Coordinates of C-alpha atoms in Angstrom, one line a residue:
M18 CA -22.1 -35.5 -6.8
T19 CA -20.3 -32.4 -5.6
T20 CA -22.6 -29.7 -4.2
L21 CA -22.0 -26.0 -4.8
R22 CA -21.2 -25.5 -1.2
D23 CA -18.8 -28.4 -1.1
A24 CA -17.0 -27.1 -4.2
A25 CA -16.9 -23.6 -2.7
M26 CA -15.3 -24.8 0.5
N27 CA -12.5 -26.2 -1.6
S28 CA -12.3 -23.5 -4.3
K29 CA -8.9 -21.8 -4.9
A30 CA -10.6 -18.7 -6.3
W31 CA -9.6 -15.8 -4.1
P32 CA -13.1 -14.6 -3.2
F33 CA -13.9 -18.1 -1.7
E34 CA -10.5 -18.1 0.1
E35 CA -11.4 -14.8 1.7
A36 CA -15.0 -15.8 2.4
R37 CA -13.7 -18.9 4.3
R38 CA -11.5 -16.6 6.5
V39 CA -14.6 -14.5 7.4
L40 CA -16.6 -17.6 8.2
K41 CA -13.9 -18.8 10.6
R42 CA -14.8 -15.8 12.8
Y43 CA -18.1 -17.4 13.7
E44 CA -17.1 -21.1 14.0
K45 CA -18.2 -21.2 17.6
S46 CA -21.2 -18.8 17.7
P47 CA -23.1 -16.6 15.2
P48 CA -22.6 -12.8 15.2
K49 CA -24.5 -11.0 18.0
K50 CA -25.5 -8.3 15.5
G51 CA -27.3 -11.0 13.4
H52 CA -25.3 -10.5 10.2
V53 CA -21.8 -10.3 8.8
L54 CA -20.8 -6.7 7.9
F55 CA -18.6 -6.1 4.9
E56 CA -17.3 -2.5 4.6
T57 CA -15.6 -0.4 2.0
G58 CA -14.2 3.1 2.6
Y59 CA -14.2 6.0 0.2
G60 CA -12.4 9.3 0.5
P61 CA -14.4 11.8 -1.6
S62 CA -11.5 14.2 -2.1
G63 CA -11.8 14.0 -5.9
L64 CA -14.0 12.5 -8.5
P65 CA -14.5 8.7 -8.1
H66 CA -12.0 6.6 -10.0
I67 CA -11.9 3.0 -11.0
G68 CA -9.9 2.0 -8.0
T69 CA -12.8 3.1 -5.8
F70 CA -15.2 1.0 -7.8
G71 CA -12.8 -1.9 -7.6
E72 CA -13.1 -2.1 -3.8
V73 CA -16.8 -2.4 -4.0
A74 CA -16.7 -4.9 -6.9
R75 CA -14.2 -7.1 -5.2
T76 CA -15.8 -6.9 -1.8
T77 CA -19.1 -7.8 -3.4
M78 CA -17.4 -10.9 -5.0
I79 CA -16.3 -12.0 -1.5
R80 CA -19.7 -11.3 0.0
R81 CA -21.4 -13.4 -2.7
A82 CA -18.9 -16.2 -2.1
F83 CA -19.6 -16.0 1.6
E84 CA -23.3 -16.4 0.9
I85 CA -22.7 -19.7 -0.8
I86 CA -20.7 -21.2 2.2
S87 CA -22.8 -19.7 5.0
D88 CA -26.5 -19.0 5.8
I89 CA -25.6 -16.0 8.0
P90 CA -27.1 -12.8 6.5
T91 CA -24.8 -10.2 5.1
R92 CA -24.6 -6.4 4.6
L93 CA -22.3 -4.2 2.6
L94 CA -21.7 -0.7 3.9
C95 CA -20.0 1.8 1.6
F96 CA -18.7 4.4 4.0
S97 CA -17.6 7.9 2.8
D98 CA -15.1 9.8 4.8
D99 CA -16.7 13.0 3.7
M100 CA -16.0 14.9 6.9
D101 CA -12.3 14.9 6.2
G102 CA -10.8 18.4 5.6
M103 CA -10.0 19.2 2.0
R104 CA -6.2 19.2 2.3
K105 CA -5.5 20.1 -1.3
V106 CA -7.5 21.1 -4.3
P107 CA -8.0 18.5 -7.0
E108 CA -6.4 19.5 -10.3
N109 CA -9.2 18.1 -12.5
V110 CA -12.2 20.1 -11.3
P111 CA -13.5 23.6 -12.2
Q112 CA -13.6 26.8 -10.0
Q113 CA -10.1 26.3 -8.4
E114 CA -10.3 29.7 -6.7
L115 CA -13.6 28.7 -5.0
L116 CA -12.0 25.5 -3.7
Y117 CA -8.8 27.2 -2.5
A118 CA -11.0 29.6 -0.5
N119 CA -12.4 26.6 1.4
I120 CA -9.2 24.6 2.0
Q121 CA -9.2 22.5 5.2
K122 CA -13.0 22.6 5.6
P123 CA -14.8 19.3 5.7
L124 CA -15.6 18.1 2.2
T125 CA -19.3 18.4 3.0
A126 CA -18.8 22.0 3.9
V127 CA -17.0 22.9 0.7
P128 CA -19.2 24.4 -2.0
D129 CA -19.8 22.2 -5.1
P130 CA -17.6 23.6 -7.9
F131 CA -20.0 22.0 -10.4
G132 CA -23.0 23.8 -8.9
E133 CA -25.1 20.6 -8.8
F134 CA -25.1 19.7 -5.1
D135 CA -25.0 21.5 -1.7
S136 CA -21.3 20.5 -1.2
F137 CA -18.3 19.1 -3.0
G138 CA -18.4 16.0 -0.8
N139 CA -22.1 15.4 -1.6
H140 CA -21.3 15.8 -5.3
N141 CA -18.6 13.2 -5.2
N142 CA -20.7 10.9 -3.0
A143 CA -23.5 11.1 -5.7
M144 CA -21.0 10.3 -8.4
L145 CA -19.9 7.2 -6.6
R146 CA -23.5 6.1 -5.9
R147 CA -24.6 6.7 -9.4
F148 CA -21.9 4.4 -10.7
L149 CA -22.4 1.7 -8.1
D150 CA -26.1 1.7 -9.0
T151 CA -25.2 1.4 -12.7
F152 CA -23.4 -1.8 -11.9
G153 CA -26.3 -3.1 -9.8
F154 CA -24.4 -3.5 -6.6
E155 CA -26.4 -4.1 -3.4
Y156 CA -25.0 -1.8 -0.8
E157 CA -25.9 0.7 1.9
F158 CA -24.3 4.1 1.7
A159 CA -23.1 5.9 4.8
S160 CA -21.7 9.4 5.3
A161 CA -19.2 10.2 8.0
T162 CA -20.7 13.6 8.3
D163 CA -24.1 12.1 9.0
Y164 CA -22.8 9.6 11.4
Y165 CA -20.8 12.2 13.4
K166 CA -23.5 14.9 13.4
A167 CA -26.3 12.5 14.2
G168 CA -24.5 11.1 17.2
K169 CA -24.0 7.6 15.9
F170 CA -20.3 7.6 17.0
D171 CA -20.9 9.6 20.2
D172 CA -20.5 6.6 22.6
M173 CA -17.3 5.5 20.8
L174 CA -16.0 9.1 20.8
R175 CA -16.5 9.4 24.6
L176 CA -14.6 6.1 24.9
C177 CA -11.8 7.6 22.8
A178 CA -11.6 10.4 25.4
E179 CA -11.5 7.9 28.2
R180 CA -8.8 5.9 26.5
Y181 CA -7.0 8.8 24.9
D182 CA -3.6 7.9 26.4
A183 CA -3.8 4.3 25.0
I184 CA -4.8 5.6 21.5
M185 CA -2.0 8.2 21.6
A186 CA 0.5 5.5 22.6
I187 CA -0.3 3.5 19.5
M188 CA -0.2 6.6 17.3
L189 CA 3.0 8.2 18.6
K190 CA 5.1 5.1 17.9
S191 CA 4.3 5.6 14.2
L192 CA 5.2 9.3 14.1
R193 CA 8.5 11.3 13.8
E194 CA 9.6 13.1 16.9
E195 CA 8.6 16.5 15.6
R196 CA 5.1 15.4 14.7
Q197 CA 4.7 13.7 18.1
Q198 CA 4.9 17.2 19.8
T199 CA 1.7 18.5 18.1
Y200 CA -0.3 15.3 17.3
S201 CA -3.7 14.6 18.6
C202 CA -6.1 11.9 17.5
F203 CA -8.9 14.5 17.9
L204 CA -9.5 17.1 15.1
P205 CA -11.8 19.9 16.3
I206 CA -14.0 21.7 13.8
H207 CA -13.4 25.4 14.4
P208 CA -16.7 26.9 15.7
E209 CA -16.2 30.2 13.7
T210 CA -14.2 29.3 10.5
G211 CA -15.6 25.8 10.1
R212 CA -12.1 24.5 9.3
V213 CA -10.7 21.2 10.5
L214 CA -7.9 22.0 12.9
Y215 CA -4.7 20.1 13.4
V216 CA -3.7 21.3 16.8
P217 CA -2.4 19.7 20.0
M218 CA -4.8 19.2 22.9
K219 CA -4.3 21.3 26.1
N220 CA -6.7 19.0 28.0
V221 CA -8.9 16.0 27.4
D222 CA -11.7 15.7 30.0
A223 CA -12.6 12.1 29.8
K224 CA -15.3 12.3 32.4
N225 CA -17.3 15.0 30.6
G226 CA -16.2 14.2 27.0
L227 CA -14.6 17.6 26.4
I228 CA -11.4 18.7 24.7
T229 CA -9.6 22.0 25.2
F230 CA -7.2 23.5 22.6
D231 CA -5.9 26.8 21.2
D232 CA -6.7 27.7 17.6
E233 CA -4.2 29.2 15.2
T234 CA -4.6 32.7 16.7
G235 CA -4.0 31.5 20.2
K236 CA -7.6 31.7 21.3
E237 CA -8.7 28.9 23.7
W238 CA -11.7 26.7 22.9
T239 CA -13.5 23.9 24.7
L240 CA -15.7 21.6 22.7
P241 CA -17.6 18.3 23.3
V242 CA -16.2 15.4 21.4
T243 CA -19.7 14.4 20.4
G244 CA -22.3 15.8 18.0
G245 CA -20.0 16.5 15.1
H246 CA -17.9 19.1 16.8
V247 CA -14.9 16.9 16.6
K248 CA -13.7 14.2 14.2
L249 CA -10.9 11.7 14.5
Q250 CA -7.7 11.7 12.5
W251 CA -8.0 9.3 9.6
K252 CA -6.0 6.4 11.1
P253 CA -7.8 6.4 14.5
D254 CA -11.0 6.9 12.6
F255 CA -10.5 3.7 10.7
G256 CA -10.1 1.7 13.9
M257 CA -12.9 3.5 15.7
R258 CA -15.3 2.8 12.9
W259 CA -14.4 -0.9 12.9
A260 CA -15.2 -1.0 16.6
A261 CA -18.3 1.1 16.5
L262 CA -19.9 -0.8 13.6
D263 CA -18.4 -4.3 14.4
V264 CA -17.0 -4.6 10.9
D265 CA -16.1 -8.1 9.8
F266 CA -14.2 -7.5 6.6
E267 CA -12.6 -4.6 4.8
M268 CA -10.1 -4.4 2.0
Y269 CA -7.8 -1.6 1.1
G270 CA -4.8 -0.8 -1.1
K271 CA -1.2 -1.7 -0.4
D272 CA -0.4 1.9 0.5
H273 CA -2.4 1.2 3.7
S274 CA -0.8 -2.1 4.6
T275 CA 1.8 -0.6 7.0
N276 CA -1.1 1.0 9.0
T277 CA -2.9 -2.2 9.6
P278 CA -1.4 -2.7 13.1
I279 CA -2.5 0.8 14.0
Y280 CA -6.1 0.3 12.8
D281 CA -6.3 -3.1 14.5
G282 CA -4.7 -1.7 17.7
I283 CA -7.1 1.2 18.0
C284 CA -10.1 -1.1 17.3
E285 CA -9.1 -3.4 20.1
V286 CA -8.3 -0.5 22.5
L287 CA -11.9 0.5 22.0
G288 CA -13.2 -3.0 22.7
G289 CA -13.7 -4.1 19.2
K290 CA -12.6 -7.2 17.3
K291 CA -10.4 -6.4 14.4
P292 CA -11.9 -7.4 11.0
E293 CA -10.5 -9.7 8.4
H294 CA -8.3 -7.6 6.0
F295 CA -7.4 -8.0 2.3
T296 CA -4.7 -5.8 0.9
Y297 CA -4.7 -5.3 -2.9
E298 CA -2.0 -4.0 -5.1
L299 CA -2.3 -0.5 -6.6
F300 CA -3.4 0.5 -10.1
L301 CA -0.9 2.3 -12.2
D302 CA -1.2 4.9 -15.0
D303 CA 0.6 4.7 -18.3
Q304 CA 3.8 6.0 -16.7
G305 CA 3.7 3.4 -13.9
Q306 CA 2.7 5.9 -11.3
K307 CA 0.0 5.2 -8.7
I308 CA -3.4 6.5 -9.7
S309 CA -4.5 9.4 -7.6
K310 CA -8.0 10.9 -7.2
S311 CA -6.7 14.4 -6.8
K312 CA -4.4 14.2 -9.8
G313 CA -7.0 12.5 -12.0
N314 CA -4.3 10.5 -13.7
G315 CA -6.2 7.3 -14.0
L316 CA -9.2 6.2 -16.1
T317 CA -12.6 7.2 -14.7
I318 CA -15.5 4.8 -14.7
D319 CA -17.2 6.9 -17.4
E320 CA -14.1 6.7 -19.6
W321 CA -14.0 2.9 -19.5
L322 CA -17.7 2.6 -20.2
S323 CA -17.3 4.8 -23.3
Y324 CA -15.3 2.0 -24.9
A325 CA -16.5 -1.3 -23.3
A326 CA -19.4 -2.9 -21.5
T327 CA -19.6 -2.9 -17.7
E328 CA -18.7 -6.6 -17.3
S329 CA -15.3 -6.1 -18.9
L330 CA -14.4 -3.7 -16.1
S331 CA -15.5 -6.2 -13.5
Y332 CA -13.4 -8.9 -15.2
F333 CA -10.4 -6.6 -15.0
M334 CA -11.0 -6.1 -11.3
Y335 CA -11.3 -9.9 -10.7
Q336 CA -7.9 -10.6 -12.2
K337 CA -4.9 -11.0 -9.7
P338 CA -5.9 -8.4 -7.1
K339 CA -2.6 -8.8 -5.4
T340 CA -0.6 -7.9 -8.5
A341 CA 0.0 -4.2 -9.5
K342 CA -1.6 -3.6 -12.9
R343 CA -1.5 -0.8 -15.5
L344 CA -4.9 0.7 -15.8
W345 CA -4.8 2.4 -19.1
W346 CA -6.7 2.5 -22.4
D347 CA -4.8 -0.4 -23.9
V348 CA -6.0 -2.9 -21.3
I349 CA -9.7 -2.5 -22.4
P350 CA -9.7 -4.7 -25.6
K351 CA -7.9 -7.5 -23.8
A352 CA -10.3 -7.4 -20.9
V353 CA -13.3 -7.5 -23.3
D354 CA -12.1 -10.5 -25.2
E355 CA -10.9 -12.5 -22.2
Y356 CA -14.2 -11.9 -20.4
H357 CA -16.1 -13.4 -23.4
Q358 CA -13.7 -16.3 -23.7
Q359 CA -14.5 -17.2 -20.1
L360 CA -18.3 -16.8 -20.7
R361 CA -18.1 -19.2 -23.6
A362 CA -16.2 -21.7 -21.5
Y363 CA -18.6 -21.6 -18.6
P364 CA -21.4 -23.9 -19.9
T365 CA -18.8 -26.6 -20.6
Q366 CA -17.4 -26.7 -17.1
D367 CA -18.3 -28.7 -14.0
V368 CA -19.4 -27.0 -10.8
A369 CA -15.8 -26.9 -9.4
K370 CA -14.4 -25.2 -12.4
Q371 CA -17.5 -22.9 -12.8
I372 CA -17.0 -21.4 -9.4
D373 CA -13.3 -20.8 -10.2
N374 CA -14.3 -19.0 -13.5
P375 CA -14.2 -15.2 -13.1
V376 CA -17.7 -14.9 -14.7
W377 CA -19.3 -16.8 -11.8
H378 CA -18.0 -14.0 -9.5
I379 CA -18.8 -11.2 -11.8
H380 CA -22.4 -12.3 -12.2
G381 CA -23.1 -13.7 -8.7
G382 CA -23.3 -17.3 -10.0
N383 CA -25.6 -16.6 -12.9
P384 CA -23.5 -15.6 -15.9
P385 CA -25.3 -14.9 -19.2
E386 CA -24.5 -16.5 -22.6
S387 CA -21.9 -14.7 -24.8
N388 CA -23.1 -13.7 -28.2
L389 CA -19.9 -11.8 -29.1
V390 CA -19.2 -14.0 -32.2
V391 CA -16.5 -11.6 -33.4
P392 CA -13.7 -10.7 -30.9
F393 CA -13.3 -7.1 -29.9
A394 CA -9.7 -7.0 -31.2
M395 CA -11.0 -8.2 -34.6
L396 CA -13.7 -5.5 -34.6
L397 CA -11.0 -2.9 -34.0
N398 CA -9.0 -4.2 -37.0
L399 CA -12.2 -4.2 -39.1
A400 CA -12.9 -0.6 -38.1
S401 CA -9.3 0.2 -39.2
V402 CA -9.4 -1.3 -42.7
A403 CA -13.1 -0.6 -43.3
G404 CA -12.8 3.1 -42.5
A405 CA -16.1 2.9 -40.6
S406 CA -17.5 6.0 -38.9
D407 CA -20.2 4.1 -37.0
K408 CA -21.2 0.6 -36.1
A409 CA -23.5 0.3 -39.1
G410 CA -20.4 0.4 -41.3
L411 CA -19.2 -2.8 -39.6
W412 CA -22.4 -4.8 -39.8
G413 CA -22.1 -5.6 -43.5
F414 CA -18.9 -7.4 -42.8
I415 CA -20.2 -9.0 -39.6
K416 CA -23.3 -10.4 -41.4
R417 CA -21.1 -12.1 -44.0
Y418 CA -18.9 -13.6 -41.2
A419 CA -21.9 -14.6 -39.0
P420 CA -25.0 -14.7 -41.2
E421 CA -27.3 -15.5 -38.2
A422 CA -26.2 -12.4 -36.3
T423 CA -28.3 -9.2 -36.1
P424 CA -28.1 -6.2 -33.8
E425 CA -31.4 -7.4 -32.2
T426 CA -30.3 -11.0 -31.6
H427 CA -26.7 -10.1 -30.7
P428 CA -26.9 -6.9 -28.6
D429 CA -23.5 -7.5 -27.0
L430 CA -22.0 -7.7 -30.5
D431 CA -23.9 -4.6 -31.6
A432 CA -22.6 -2.6 -28.6
A433 CA -19.1 -3.9 -29.1
A434 CA -19.1 -2.8 -32.7
G435 CA -20.0 0.8 -31.6
F436 CA -17.3 0.7 -28.9
A437 CA -14.7 -0.6 -31.4
V438 CA -15.3 2.2 -33.9
R439 CA -15.0 4.8 -31.1
Y440 CA -11.9 3.2 -29.6
F441 CA -10.3 2.9 -33.0
H442 CA -10.8 6.6 -33.9
D443 CA -9.7 7.8 -30.4
F444 CA -6.7 5.5 -29.8
V445 CA -5.6 3.3 -32.7
A446 CA -5.8 5.7 -35.7
P447 CA -3.6 8.4 -34.2
T448 CA -0.8 5.9 -33.4
R449 CA -0.7 3.7 -36.5
T450 CA 2.5 3.5 -38.4
F451 CA 2.6 1.5 -41.7
R452 CA 5.8 0.3 -43.3
L453 CA 6.9 -1.4 -46.5
P454 CA 7.8 -5.1 -46.3
S455 CA 11.3 -6.5 -46.6
D456 CA 12.2 -8.6 -49.6
K457 CA 11.5 -11.8 -47.7
E458 CA 8.2 -10.5 -46.4
R459 CA 7.2 -9.2 -49.8
A460 CA 7.8 -12.6 -51.4
A461 CA 5.7 -14.3 -48.7
M462 CA 2.9 -11.8 -49.1
D463 CA 2.9 -12.2 -52.9
D464 CA 2.6 -16.0 -52.2
L465 CA -0.3 -15.4 -49.9
L466 CA -1.9 -13.1 -52.4
A467 CA -1.7 -15.8 -55.1
R468 CA -3.2 -18.4 -52.8
L469 CA -6.1 -16.1 -51.9
K470 CA -6.8 -15.3 -55.5
A471 CA -6.8 -19.1 -56.3
L472 CA -9.7 -19.6 -53.9
P473 CA -13.1 -20.3 -55.5
A474 CA -15.5 -17.3 -55.6
S475 CA -18.2 -19.3 -53.8
D476 CA -19.2 -18.6 -50.2
L477 CA -16.4 -19.4 -47.7
H478 CA -18.8 -21.5 -45.7
E479 CA -19.1 -23.8 -48.7
Q480 CA -15.3 -24.2 -48.9
F481 CA -14.4 -24.6 -45.2
E482 CA -16.2 -26.1 -42.3
D483 CA -14.8 -23.2 -40.3
P484 CA -13.6 -20.4 -42.6
S485 CA -11.5 -18.7 -40.0
E486 CA -9.5 -21.9 -39.3
G487 CA -9.3 -22.8 -43.0
L488 CA -7.9 -19.4 -43.9
Q489 CA -5.6 -19.4 -40.9
T490 CA -4.1 -22.7 -42.1
I491 CA -3.3 -21.1 -45.5
V492 CA -1.6 -18.1 -43.8
F493 CA 0.3 -20.4 -41.5
A494 CA 1.5 -22.6 -44.5
V495 CA 2.8 -19.5 -46.3
G496 CA 4.8 -18.4 -43.2
T497 CA 6.3 -21.9 -42.9
A498 CA 7.1 -22.2 -46.6
H499 CA 9.1 -19.0 -46.4
A500 CA 11.0 -20.1 -43.4
F501 CA 9.9 -17.5 -40.9
E502 CA 11.5 -18.4 -37.6
P503 CA 9.9 -17.8 -35.2
L504 CA 6.6 -17.9 -37.1
R505 CA 5.4 -14.9 -35.0
D506 CA 7.7 -12.7 -37.2
W507 CA 5.5 -13.6 -40.2
F508 CA 2.3 -12.5 -38.4
T509 CA 4.0 -9.4 -37.1
A510 CA 5.0 -8.4 -40.6
L511 CA 1.4 -8.8 -41.8
Y512 CA 0.1 -6.6 -38.9
E513 CA 2.7 -3.9 -39.4
V514 CA 2.4 -3.7 -43.2
L515 CA -1.4 -4.1 -43.5
L516 CA -2.7 -2.7 -40.2
G517 CA 0.0 -0.3 -39.1
Q518 CA 0.5 -2.0 -35.7
S519 CA 2.7 -4.7 -34.3
Q520 CA 0.0 -6.9 -32.9
G521 CA -3.3 -8.1 -34.3
P522 CA -5.9 -10.8 -34.5
R523 CA -5.7 -14.3 -35.8
F524 CA -5.2 -13.4 -39.4
G525 CA -7.3 -16.1 -40.9
G526 CA -10.3 -14.9 -38.8
F527 CA -9.6 -11.3 -40.0
I528 CA -9.7 -12.4 -43.7
A529 CA -13.0 -14.3 -43.1
L530 CA -14.5 -11.2 -41.4
Y531 CA -13.2 -8.6 -43.8
G532 CA -13.6 -10.7 -46.9
V533 CA -11.1 -12.4 -49.3
K534 CA -11.6 -9.9 -52.1
E535 CA -11.2 -7.0 -49.7
T536 CA -8.1 -8.5 -48.1
I537 CA -6.6 -9.0 -51.6
A538 CA -7.2 -5.3 -52.4
L539 CA -5.8 -4.2 -49.1
M540 CA -2.6 -6.3 -49.6
E541 CA -2.1 -5.0 -53.2
T542 CA -2.4 -1.4 -51.9
A543 CA 0.1 -2.1 -49.1
L544 CA 2.6 -3.8 -51.4
A545 CA 2.4 -0.8 -53.8
G546 CA 3.2 1.5 -50.9
G547 CA -0.3 3.0 -50.8
L548 CA -0.6 2.8 -47.0
V549 CA 2.8 4.4 -46.2
K550 CA 2.7 8.1 -45.7
G551 CA 5.2 9.9 -47.9

């Protein structure tokens, strides 16, 4: 019998493939630090967005996979680069003038425009932690400001001063000639203005760990590289942190991929071993543009969770991480329904297939049972035709379709009904466009009407073993009888005439949920032109 570990060592699921790469680092001897360190980085220049969450979710999936194939303990460190200077003001936050007055200061020295925390950086750190806690992640949070000021990087910063020329040699190769003239890997924090300075070094005293530079006014300063007086440029900082913390794994977006040799090179110059990397593709907005924290052009975690449960977002993150994906409102219903399809399949699978199932990775090997007996897409269509203003308006239909279901016994379904009503009113209703049928379509719909009216008035469950399948067979037969080719055109006509959209659910399931009498009334209204706006 195949054991879980044996199956995991042969699994083609990407978290196990990555976990096996991490394990290879310690084939000969265990880590001296006593654990494997997974790290994620976060730049708190704007409000956290879903891409940030995705790094933690995916890294956690790899960490859990590693724990199946190895007995070495693990840690996950979520590191915030909150000592970075605020280079531009995010467009989606209040008090813009306040922020402009603090441009180039470390994010933890910028006042919080929301008035809730002692700095903008700490506000955004708290936002990230709140959402990570909502999802139940096990992680340790680390602040660059705390690490620099508490001296946790001091030894490595002194080493940066000693090996300044080697670090600069790596960096200068990546810069244009003009930038080479003024570049330094050290960024001093101005003792008077508190701003992060981008100035060339006049002298780097490796023996004493001091740097000398002129500020923007020409005044000369000498500062220690330790104690939070200086930070590193972000690319050298990446490599320094890997070396200082002995990081074993870190993933980042494709936009970082060309910098990987720089990060690795600096890590190795400082005596570290480069970690395993994983480069994921970027998330795109509705226009196909990269999502940006400062622009706020992507979905926030709060926005997704207004329309779907947390697990659907984790499912979206699991899917094809090396493929660029649109992250917009219209992906939510599909993610919800596919997640529940995988949940329903899980109990029927053997161990090898279970660990390749996304829900294994979403739930750390212990997925729950799905009780979403009505697909989310179907609930959306029900909200459309029922004119429901809240989930209670849908439950009468749900009870007829699934008599055993109640809000108490099916909490996932109850929550989904509420999400569906909200999603319909916010996104579907404003974009619906109904049309009249063509002559061919009208003839077919008249035929379907006649067949529905001919059904006995008794309970559908008495007529069909599976009402959804029985009604779908009738709809299918009508499309075939009226020579729709491809048959998809028949279903598209039903969706556009009756629901005002070009895609929809399995229509037999929709009739079973909405009701035969109700569907007949809807079709008669549509055929009479009652749904088309004049």
